[in-house]
């Protein structure tokens, strides 16, 4: 059976091959014959269209010359002509300006006077002048005294002539050679050229190798026609010209076949003869013909081979499909593992702030009798809660990040508060690994910029989280921030951010792919470290969306540095004028850069400060000033210094100068860890790094009598919201209890409705002005918040403009936009930040 199949296939293949050869031999002969006819047809079409184009160009050129002739008369109005001599001079000057080589006048009785260019002999003068006098547009040619051929045009004009008559026509001429160049009738790169002839065949313009005085003589002398005599062809051409019709033919002259086309020219008795050498079309079309033949033969062979391969392919198809299914399975498993790894990493990242929240809650519960400690714990719980909320938002927004639709919410933020928040979040991780951490602040032009705060936190936390993971115990992690002028203009500031560590570093190969999604270095050094490989890709995406850049420098076992540049819009400085008394301070820090930048920042707020780079020098400087009775007003000590640390330095200073000089500890670490020991050593307080100008100001201001009194006055002048009524639409009882508790503590009276419909009914049943504001949840049963807000706005009441504030867990940019479009005044996201809510209420509540 298999043998019969093979025999059948071979016989079929031979028969198909023979049939293909026979068919293609016949097709080849037929195509060669058709190729010649096609060349003639294409040549005729081409020459016809080209002739029409040249004819239209000729008409356009003639209209241009007529326009120029009108320009000559326009420059010399006939009614202002002042004598024959003057008129002739002015006309001649104008004609030369407009490019005419000849100008003459004709009177009504046939008198002629040349104005420019001398005497000429006009071809068909009577017919030419008669046509012009009758108002027709007419052109002809003439010979000047030098034998040069001119193209003549004319128009009616009345100018005084030298013989005392008044002219009826103004005739102008240009060299026929100029016309030839303008129309590009000579042989060019395409080898196509043209003649202009009269009805009798004589040349007006002659090009190429034509030596005869008549084109018809050239045909008769050299023409060779298939089945026709030259005289018969000349007769047909003459008949077509007499009828004003187009005519095409193929002629062989001197062994060269040429496509020739005749077309009449407007406003003349002339014909345009365009010539295309047959070889220009024959060569490409013949090559195309043989290419098609070769391709067809090749195609036949391909078809035969395809038939053979089809049978083989059929048997292999199932095996290949199984392989593809196996590959798809592995890809799906890989994607599943990547997603699982991502969720594992997110679990780790979520647990970090959760650990801080739970730990600070436990500490707060153990220190209920210590208000300062309790306040510090609550502050850190709030910061960690915000970070946790940011992570949750990132998870919910992941699909948008992957699809390239990440949206940024550029709002005003404080870099000082951002860096404080980052410091508090990463401190527990750094403490657990016993690493050294510091933040250095360089020159800062403005602490307030417009940026997406959540995304900026995400950038810092991604980088610092990696630094903590891949830096061993005892290693160092640093963050440096400085500002300079931005190339984007005075409204922007360039933020130079560096995150550095002394960790395990990266290989050069991995550095090339670190910003790719789900990418991790597959070495024994990092296998035990959890991570998705997604953080750096997201970081790069966010920075790109902000219009910034990120660069990486790393060496294996030497550490890593990420350098970020962000040009951010400057924000208005929200801090009041910061200026301290002209104190003299001592700043002690083993990092020279930090010490000098702190001194510079103190100088900007009016304080003169000295530097010391170790504890021993600080003690010596303090003792020397004390002996000179020029004690420092305040001493700022870094906690972690080699040799003598901040606490030991404070003890030595107290031994020599007593307790009068305030000593403050500066550190990026948690003050609560060392507060008891620091107080015992004589340290009066703590200033947390990073040392922004405002950080130093608010840390030192309490030691000034002026600002101490001002702070006490500010605390006494709190906003009073007693009796202000708020209508709350919220379907969740726990949320109602939280809002009621938080706002009632500030004097607000809260009335609760459980859905949008109840909210509208309660509002409409109240007298105008009864409620001061409406807090509106968005997702509620019966009627949602969007519809409720619209109905309140459309109620027609005098207080329909009551402030309506969206209070919802729908926190994305499009959700905020939809709330505002439905008529709400502002938006606040759950979980509620009471400070933010009070700020919004203060902004929108009417004064009473």
PDB file of N, CA and C in Angstrom, residues 559-644:
ATOM      1  N   UNK A 559      28.832  47.427  46.804  1.00  0.00           N
ATOM      2  CA  UNK A 559      27.672  48.260  47.066  1.00  0.00           C
ATOM      3  C   UNK A 559      27.014  48.784  45.794  1.00  0.00           C
ATOM      4  N   UNK A 560      25.948  49.541  46.005  1.00  0.00           N
ATOM      5  CA  UNK A 560      25.104  50.031  44.908  1.00  0.00           C
ATOM      6  C   UNK A 560      24.712  51.471  45.169  1.00  0.00           C
ATOM      7  N   UNK A 561      24.609  52.244  44.094  1.00  0.00           N
ATOM      8  CA  UNK A 561      24.128  53.626  44.181  1.00  0.00           C
ATOM      9  C   UNK A 561      23.110  53.870  43.077  1.00  0.00           C
ATOM     10  N   UNK A 562      21.930  54.339  43.458  1.00  0.00           N
ATOM     11  CA  UNK A 562      20.907  54.777  42.507  1.00  0.00           C
ATOM     12  C   UNK A 562      20.884  56.307  42.522  1.00  0.00           C
ATOM     13  N   UNK A 563      20.963  56.883  41.331  1.00  0.00           N
ATOM     14  CA  UNK A 563      20.981  58.340  41.195  1.00  0.00           C
ATOM     15  C   UNK A 563      19.725  58.763  40.438  1.00  0.00           C
ATOM     16  N   UNK A 564      18.882  59.515  41.101  1.00  0.00           N
ATOM     17  CA  UNK A 564      17.596  59.938  40.527  1.00  0.00           C
ATOM     18  C   UNK A 564      17.600  61.450  40.362  1.00  0.00           C
ATOM     19  N   UNK A 565      17.096  61.902  39.211  1.00  0.00           N
ATOM     20  CA  UNK A 565      16.926  63.340  38.964  1.00  0.00           C
ATOM     21  C   UNK A 565      15.463  63.581  38.631  1.00  0.00           C
ATOM     22  N   UNK A 566      14.821  64.485  39.377  1.00  0.00           N
ATOM     23  CA  UNK A 566      13.423  64.850  39.139  1.00  0.00           C
ATOM     24  C   UNK A 566      13.321  66.372  39.078  1.00  0.00           C
ATOM     25  N   UNK A 567      12.795  66.889  37.973  1.00  0.00           N
ATOM     26  CA  UNK A 567      12.513  68.323  37.860  1.00  0.00           C
ATOM     27  C   UNK A 567      11.059  68.534  38.250  1.00  0.00           C
ATOM     28  N   UNK A 568      10.846  69.103  39.429  1.00  0.00           N
ATOM     29  CA  UNK A 568       9.500  69.269  39.978  1.00  0.00           C
ATOM     30  C   UNK A 568       9.145  70.750  40.081  1.00  0.00           C
ATOM     31  N   UNK A 569       7.856  71.017  39.927  1.00  0.00           N
ATOM     32  CA  UNK A 569       7.384  72.397  40.020  1.00  0.00           C
ATOM     33  C   UNK A 569       7.498  72.897  41.464  1.00  0.00           C
ATOM     34  N   UNK A 570       7.982  74.105  41.588  1.00  0.00           N
ATOM     35  CA  UNK A 570       8.130  74.692  42.923  1.00  0.00           C
ATOM     36  C   UNK A 570       6.752  74.962  43.536  1.00  0.00           C
ATOM     37  N   UNK A 571       6.632  74.740  44.828  1.00  0.00           N
ATOM     38  CA  UNK A 571       5.424  75.092  45.545  1.00  0.00           C
ATOM     39  C   UNK A 571       5.660  76.345  46.379  1.00  0.00           C
ATOM     40  N   UNK A 572       4.578  77.040  46.664  1.00  0.00           N
ATOM     41  CA  UNK A 572       4.695  78.233  47.515  1.00  0.00           C
ATOM     42  C   UNK A 572       5.125  77.804  48.909  1.00  0.00           C
ATOM     43  N   UNK A 573       6.063  78.531  49.479  1.00  0.00           N
ATOM     44  CA  UNK A 573       6.568  78.203  50.811  1.00  0.00           C
ATOM     45  C   UNK A 573       5.456  78.434  51.826  1.00  0.00           C
ATOM     46  N   UNK A 574       4.993  77.345  52.436  1.00  0.00           N
ATOM     47  CA  UNK A 574       3.874  77.448  53.368  1.00  0.00           C
ATOM     48  C   UNK A 574       4.328  77.760  54.794  1.00  0.00           C
ATOM     49  N   UNK A 575       5.613  77.714  55.002  1.00  0.00           N
ATOM     50  CA  UNK A 575       6.107  78.014  56.349  1.00  0.00           C
ATOM     51  C   UNK A 575       6.211  79.529  56.546  1.00  0.00           C
ATOM     52  N   UNK A 576       5.990  79.956  57.768  1.00  0.00           N
ATOM     53  CA  UNK A 576       6.166  81.364  58.070  1.00  0.00           C
ATOM     54  C   UNK A 576       7.655  81.700  58.053  1.00  0.00           C
ATOM     55  N   UNK A 577       7.951  82.960  58.078  1.00  0.00           N
ATOM     56  CA  UNK A 577       9.357  83.371  58.055  1.00  0.00           C
ATOM     57  C   UNK A 577      10.114  82.730  59.204  1.00  0.00           C
ATOM     58  N   UNK A 578      11.210  82.065  58.859  1.00  0.00           N
ATOM     59  CA  UNK A 578      11.996  81.347  59.874  1.00  0.00           C
ATOM     60  C   UNK A 578      13.256  82.140  60.165  1.00  0.00           C
ATOM     61  N   UNK A 579      13.326  82.671  61.387  1.00  0.00           N
ATOM     62  CA  UNK A 579      14.503  83.442  61.771  1.00  0.00           C
ATOM     63  C   UNK A 579      14.675  83.340  63.276  1.00  0.00           C
ATOM     64  N   UNK A 580      15.862  82.903  63.667  1.00  0.00           N
ATOM     65  CA  UNK A 580      16.177  82.726  65.087  1.00  0.00           C
ATOM     66  C   UNK A 580      17.098  83.845  65.562  1.00  0.00           C
ATOM     67  N   UNK A 581      17.245  83.976  66.876  1.00  0.00           N
ATOM     68  CA  UNK A 581      18.187  84.995  67.402  1.00  0.00           C
ATOM     69  C   UNK A 581      19.608  84.710  66.892  1.00  0.00           C
ATOM     70  N   UNK A 582      20.463  85.709  66.988  1.00  0.00           N
ATOM     71  CA  UNK A 582      21.836  85.558  66.487  1.00  0.00           C
ATOM     72  C   UNK A 582      22.680  84.740  67.473  1.00  0.00           C
ATOM     73  N   UNK A 583      22.244  83.488  67.624  1.00  0.00           N
ATOM     74  CA  UNK A 583      22.961  82.566  68.506  1.00  0.00           C
ATOM     75  C   UNK A 583      24.263  82.123  67.861  1.00  0.00           C
ATOM     76  N   UNK A 584      25.121  81.540  68.708  1.00  0.00           N
ATOM     77  CA  UNK A 584      26.309  80.848  68.243  1.00  0.00           C
ATOM     78  C   UNK A 584      26.179  79.388  68.668  1.00  0.00           C
ATOM     79  N   UNK A 585      26.176  78.479  67.681  1.00  0.00           N
ATOM     80  CA  UNK A 585      25.943  77.066  67.923  1.00  0.00           C
ATOM     81  C   UNK A 585      27.158  76.252  67.524  1.00  0.00           C
ATOM     82  N   UNK A 586      27.232  75.045  68.059  1.00  0.00           N
ATOM     83  CA  UNK A 586      28.244  74.082  67.661  1.00  0.00           C
ATOM     84  C   UNK A 586      27.531  72.851  67.105  1.00  0.00           C
ATOM     85  N   UNK A 587      27.876  72.482  65.874  1.00  0.00           N
ATOM     86  CA  UNK A 587      27.315  71.285  65.246  1.00  0.00           C
ATOM     87  C   UNK A 587      28.412  70.234  65.213  1.00  0.00           C
ATOM     88  N   UNK A 588      28.124  69.056  65.753  1.00  0.00           N
ATOM     89  CA  UNK A 588      29.122  67.980  65.852  1.00  0.00           C
ATOM     90  C   UNK A 588      28.608  66.764  65.089  1.00  0.00           C
ATOM     91  N   UNK A 589      29.357  66.382  64.037  1.00  0.00           N
ATOM     92  CA  UNK A 589      28.988  65.203  63.244  1.00  0.00           C
ATOM     93  C   UNK A 589      30.235  64.711  62.533  1.00  0.00           C
ATOM     94  N   UNK A 590      30.406  63.398  62.499  1.00  0.00           N
ATOM     95  CA  UNK A 590      31.614  62.856  61.865  1.00  0.00           C
ATOM     96  C   UNK A 590      31.563  62.945  60.348  1.00  0.00           C
ATOM     97  N   UNK A 591      30.385  63.214  59.764  1.00  0.00           N
ATOM     98  CA  UNK A 591      30.287  63.400  58.321  1.00  0.00           C
ATOM     99  C   UNK A 591      30.453  64.887  58.002  1.00  0.00           C
ATOM    100  N   UNK A 592      31.545  65.209  57.340  1.00  0.00           N
ATOM    101  CA  UNK A 592      31.864  66.611  57.077  1.00  0.00           C
ATOM    102  C   UNK A 592      30.804  67.279  56.222  1.00  0.00           C
ATOM    103  N   UNK A 593      30.280  66.558  55.187  1.00  0.00           N
ATOM    104  CA  UNK A 593      29.277  67.146  54.302  1.00  0.00           C
ATOM    105  C   UNK A 593      28.022  67.506  55.070  1.00  0.00           C
ATOM    106  N   UNK A 594      27.534  66.574  55.899  1.00  0.00           N
ATOM    107  CA  UNK A 594      26.323  66.860  56.680  1.00  0.00           C
ATOM    108  C   UNK A 594      26.553  68.027  57.632  1.00  0.00           C
ATOM    109  N   UNK A 595      27.697  68.035  58.237  1.00  0.00           N
ATOM    110  CA  UNK A 595      27.989  69.092  59.205  1.00  0.00           C
ATOM    111  C   UNK A 595      27.978  70.467  58.533  1.00  0.00           C
ATOM    112  N   UNK A 596      28.611  70.561  57.384  1.00  0.00           N
ATOM    113  CA  UNK A 596      28.708  71.867  56.706  1.00  0.00           C
ATOM    114  C   UNK A 596      27.361  72.290  56.127  1.00  0.00           C
ATOM    115  N   UNK A 597      26.558  71.349  55.610  1.00  0.00           N
ATOM    116  CA  UNK A 597      25.235  71.723  55.100  1.00  0.00           C
ATOM    117  C   UNK A 597      24.325  72.171  56.241  1.00  0.00           C
ATOM    118  N   UNK A 598      24.469  71.543  57.414  1.00  0.00           N
ATOM    119  CA  UNK A 598      23.682  71.982  58.578  1.00  0.00           C
ATOM    120  C   UNK A 598      24.079  73.385  58.989  1.00  0.00           C
ATOM    121  N   UNK A 599      25.378  73.679  58.977  1.00  0.00           N
ATOM    122  CA  UNK A 599      25.857  75.024  59.309  1.00  0.00           C
ATOM    123  C   UNK A 599      25.311  76.040  58.316  1.00  0.00           C
ATOM    124  N   UNK A 600      25.296  75.679  57.029  1.00  0.00           N
ATOM    125  CA  UNK A 600      24.772  76.589  56.008  1.00  0.00           C
ATOM    126  C   UNK A 600      23.278  76.837  56.221  1.00  0.00           C
ATOM    127  N   UNK A 601      22.515  75.769  56.538  1.00  0.00           N
ATOM    128  CA  UNK A 601      21.080  75.927  56.778  1.00  0.00           C
ATOM    129  C   UNK A 601      20.836  76.796  58.007  1.00  0.00           C
ATOM    130  N   UNK A 602      21.648  76.637  59.064  1.00  0.00           N
ATOM    131  CA  UNK A 602      21.506  77.480  60.251  1.00  0.00           C
ATOM    132  C   UNK A 602      21.815  78.934  59.930  1.00  0.00           C
ATOM    133  N   UNK A 603      22.785  79.136  59.055  1.00  0.00           N
ATOM    134  CA  UNK A 603      23.102  80.506  58.666  1.00  0.00           C
ATOM    135  C   UNK A 603      21.939  81.195  57.985  1.00  0.00           C
ATOM    136  N   UNK A 604      21.115  80.434  57.224  1.00  0.00           N
ATOM    137  CA  UNK A 604      19.972  81.019  56.534  1.00  0.00           C
ATOM    138  C   UNK A 604      18.875  81.446  57.506  1.00  0.00           C
ATOM    139  N   UNK A 605      18.872  80.891  58.708  1.00  0.00           N
ATOM    140  CA  UNK A 605      17.854  81.311  59.686  1.00  0.00           C
ATOM    141  C   UNK A 605      18.466  82.164  60.796  1.00  0.00           C
ATOM    142  N   UNK A 606      19.655  82.734  60.525  1.00  0.00           N
ATOM    143  CA  UNK A 606      20.234  83.747  61.409  1.00  0.00           C
ATOM    144  C   UNK A 606      21.165  83.255  62.478  1.00  0.00           C
ATOM    145  N   UNK A 607      21.559  81.972  62.425  1.00  0.00           N
ATOM    146  CA  UNK A 607      22.397  81.402  63.480  1.00  0.00           C
ATOM    147  C   UNK A 607      23.811  81.207  62.949  1.00  0.00           C
ATOM    148  N   UNK A 608      24.796  81.625  63.759  1.00  0.00           N
ATOM    149  CA  UNK A 608      26.212  81.433  63.418  1.00  0.00           C
ATOM    150  C   UNK A 608      26.668  80.138  64.076  1.00  0.00           C
ATOM    151  N   UNK A 609      27.134  79.165  63.263  1.00  0.00           N
ATOM    152  CA  UNK A 609      27.473  77.857  63.812  1.00  0.00           C
ATOM    153  C   UNK A 609      28.885  77.452  63.429  1.00  0.00           C
ATOM    154  N   UNK A 610      29.522  76.715  64.359  1.00  0.00           N
ATOM    155  CA  UNK A 610      30.836  76.117  64.115  1.00  0.00           C
ATOM    156  C   UNK A 610      30.665  74.621  63.898  1.00  0.00           C
ATOM    157  N   UNK A 611      31.701  74.002  63.295  1.00  0.00           N
ATOM    158  CA  UNK A 611      31.695  72.565  63.010  1.00  0.00           C
ATOM    159  C   UNK A 611      32.752  71.858  63.856  1.00  0.00           C
ATOM    160  N   UNK A 612      32.406  70.656  64.267  1.00  0.00           N
ATOM    161  CA  UNK A 612      33.382  69.732  64.855  1.00  0.00           C
ATOM    162  C   UNK A 612      33.064  68.349  64.320  1.00  0.00           C
ATOM    163  N   UNK A 613      34.124  67.614  63.933  1.00  0.00           N
ATOM    164  CA  UNK A 613      33.899  66.349  63.249  1.00  0.00           C
ATOM    165  C   UNK A 613      34.111  65.133  64.151  1.00  0.00           C
ATOM    166  N   UNK A 614      34.330  65.337  65.424  1.00  0.00           N
ATOM    167  CA  UNK A 614      34.424  64.220  66.375  1.00  0.00           C
ATOM    168  C   UNK A 614      34.152  64.751  67.769  1.00  0.00           C
ATOM    169  N   UNK A 615      33.862  63.828  68.698  1.00  0.00           N
ATOM    170  CA  UNK A 615      33.488  64.226  70.049  1.00  0.00           C
ATOM    171  C   UNK A 615      34.615  64.913  70.819  1.00  0.00           C
ATOM    172  N   UNK A 616      35.819  64.432  70.652  1.00  0.00           N
ATOM    173  CA  UNK A 616      36.946  65.021  71.382  1.00  0.00           C
ATOM    174  C   UNK A 616      37.135  66.485  71.007  1.00  0.00           C
ATOM    175  N   UNK A 617      37.104  66.781  69.705  1.00  0.00           N
ATOM    176  CA  UNK A 617      37.255  68.175  69.257  1.00  0.00           C
ATOM    177  C   UNK A 617      36.109  69.026  69.780  1.00  0.00           C
ATOM    178  N   UNK A 618      34.891  68.465  69.798  1.00  0.00           N
ATOM    179  CA  UNK A 618      33.733  69.219  70.290  1.00  0.00           C
ATOM    180  C   UNK A 618      33.915  69.598  71.747  1.00  0.00           C
ATOM    181  N   UNK A 619      34.407  68.663  72.549  1.00  0.00           N
ATOM    182  CA  UNK A 619      34.635  68.962  73.973  1.00  0.00           C
ATOM    183  C   UNK A 619      35.674  70.054  74.118  1.00  0.00           C
ATOM    184  N   UNK A 620      36.755  69.964  73.363  1.00  0.00           N
ATOM    185  CA  UNK A 620      37.818  70.972  73.447  1.00  0.00           C
ATOM    186  C   UNK A 620      37.290  72.358  73.052  1.00  0.00           C
ATOM    187  N   UNK A 621      36.520  72.430  71.969  1.00  0.00           N
ATOM    188  CA  UNK A 621      35.994  73.723  71.508  1.00  0.00           C
ATOM    189  C   UNK A 621      35.028  74.308  72.535  1.00  0.00           C
ATOM    190  N   UNK A 622      34.223  73.451  73.139  1.00  0.00           N
ATOM    191  CA  UNK A 622      33.250  73.927  74.137  1.00  0.00           C
ATOM    192  C   UNK A 622      33.962  74.453  75.381  1.00  0.00           C
ATOM    193  N   UNK A 623      34.987  73.718  75.831  1.00  0.00           N
ATOM    194  CA  UNK A 623      35.745  74.156  77.026  1.00  0.00           C
ATOM    195  C   UNK A 623      36.452  75.480  76.754  1.00  0.00           C
ATOM    196  N   UNK A 624      37.061  75.602  75.562  1.00  0.00           N
ATOM    197  CA  UNK A 624      37.772  76.839  75.226  1.00  0.00           C
ATOM    198  C   UNK A 624      36.808  78.032  75.211  1.00  0.00           C
ATOM    199  N   UNK A 625      35.644  77.867  74.607  1.00  0.00           N
ATOM    200  CA  UNK A 625      34.674  78.975  74.587  1.00  0.00           C
ATOM    201  C   UNK A 625      34.186  79.286  76.014  1.00  0.00           C
ATOM    202  N   UNK A 626      34.055  78.256  76.847  1.00  0.00           N
ATOM    203  CA  UNK A 626      33.580  78.479  78.212  1.00  0.00           C
ATOM    204  C   UNK A 626      34.602  79.286  79.008  1.00  0.00           C
ATOM    205  N   UNK A 627      35.889  78.977  78.832  1.00  0.00           N
ATOM    206  CA  UNK A 627      36.930  79.726  79.531  1.00  0.00           C
ATOM    207  C   UNK A 627      36.987  81.163  79.070  1.00  0.00           C
ATOM    208  N   UNK A 628      36.659  81.380  77.782  1.00  0.00           N
ATOM    209  CA  UNK A 628      36.657  82.738  77.240  1.00  0.00           C
ATOM    210  C   UNK A 628      35.355  83.478  77.555  1.00  0.00           C
ATOM    211  N   UNK A 629      34.460  82.801  78.317  1.00  0.00           N
ATOM    212  CA  UNK A 629      33.143  83.355  78.663  1.00  0.00           C
ATOM    213  C   UNK A 629      32.328  83.698  77.407  1.00  0.00           C
ATOM    214  N   UNK A 630      32.488  82.847  76.391  1.00  0.00           N
ATOM    215  CA  UNK A 630      31.704  82.991  75.151  1.00  0.00           C
ATOM    216  C   UNK A 630      31.033  81.643  74.832  1.00  0.00           C
ATOM    217  N   UNK A 631      30.288  81.155  75.824  1.00  0.00           N
ATOM    218  CA  UNK A 631      29.678  79.832  75.662  1.00  0.00           C
ATOM    219  C   UNK A 631      28.754  79.772  74.434  1.00  0.00           C
ATOM    220  N   UNK A 632      28.716  78.596  73.800  1.00  0.00           N
ATOM    221  CA  UNK A 632      27.719  78.358  72.751  1.00  0.00           C
ATOM    222  C   UNK A 632      26.328  78.377  73.370  1.00  0.00           C
ATOM    223  N   UNK A 633      25.363  78.943  72.629  1.00  0.00           N
ATOM    224  CA  UNK A 633      23.989  78.936  73.145  1.00  0.00           C
ATOM    225  C   UNK A 633      23.390  77.524  73.116  1.00  0.00           C
ATOM    226  N   UNK A 634      23.734  76.731  72.074  1.00  0.00           N
ATOM    227  CA  UNK A 634      23.217  75.368  71.938  1.00  0.00           C
ATOM    228  C   UNK A 634      24.291  74.520  71.262  1.00  0.00           C
ATOM    229  N   UNK A 635      24.357  73.238  71.645  1.00  0.00           N
ATOM    230  CA  UNK A 635      25.265  72.283  71.000  1.00  0.00           C
ATOM    231  C   UNK A 635      24.419  71.169  70.391  1.00  0.00           C
ATOM    232  N   UNK A 636      24.652  70.893  69.114  1.00  0.00           N
ATOM    233  CA  UNK A 636      23.964  69.810  68.398  1.00  0.00           C
ATOM    234  C   UNK A 636      24.949  68.661  68.222  1.00  0.00           C
ATOM    235  N   UNK A 637      24.622  67.483  68.768  1.00  0.00           N
ATOM    236  CA  UNK A 637      25.529  66.334  68.750  1.00  0.00           C
ATOM    237  C   UNK A 637      24.924  65.192  67.931  1.00  0.00           C
ATOM    238  N   UNK A 638      25.721  64.651  67.022  1.00  0.00           N
ATOM    239  CA  UNK A 638      25.302  63.428  66.335  1.00  0.00           C
ATOM    240  C   UNK A 638      25.430  62.272  67.319  1.00  0.00           C
ATOM    241  N   UNK A 639      24.479  61.338  67.244  1.00  0.00           N
ATOM    242  CA  UNK A 639      24.492  60.225  68.187  1.00  0.00           C
ATOM    243  C   UNK A 639      25.619  59.247  67.855  1.00  0.00           C
ATOM    244  N   UNK A 640      25.635  58.758  66.577  1.00  0.00           N
ATOM    245  CA  UNK A 640      26.579  57.703  66.204  1.00  0.00           C
ATOM    246  C   UNK A 640      27.827  58.343  65.611  1.00  0.00           C
ATOM    247  N   UNK A 641      28.893  58.367  66.414  1.00  0.00           N
ATOM    248  CA  UNK A 641      30.188  58.862  65.942  1.00  0.00           C
ATOM    249  C   UNK A 641      31.261  57.873  66.369  1.00  0.00           C
ATOM    250  N   UNK A 642      32.301  57.673  65.550  1.00  0.00           N
ATOM    251  CA  UNK A 642      33.376  56.757  65.937  1.00  0.00           C
ATOM    252  C   UNK A 642      34.155  57.322  67.136  1.00  0.00           C
ATOM    253  N   UNK A 643      34.692  56.432  67.942  1.00  0.00           N
ATOM    254  CA  UNK A 643      35.440  56.885  69.111  1.00  0.00           C
ATOM    255  C   UNK A 643      34.498  57.278  70.229  1.00  0.00           C
ATOM    256  N   UNK A 644      34.229  58.556  70.355  1.00  0.00           N
ATOM    257  CA  UNK A 644      33.355  59.084  71.392  1.00  0.00           C
ATOM    258  C   UNK A 644      31.999  59.431  70.751  1.00  0.00           C
TER     259      UNK A 644
END
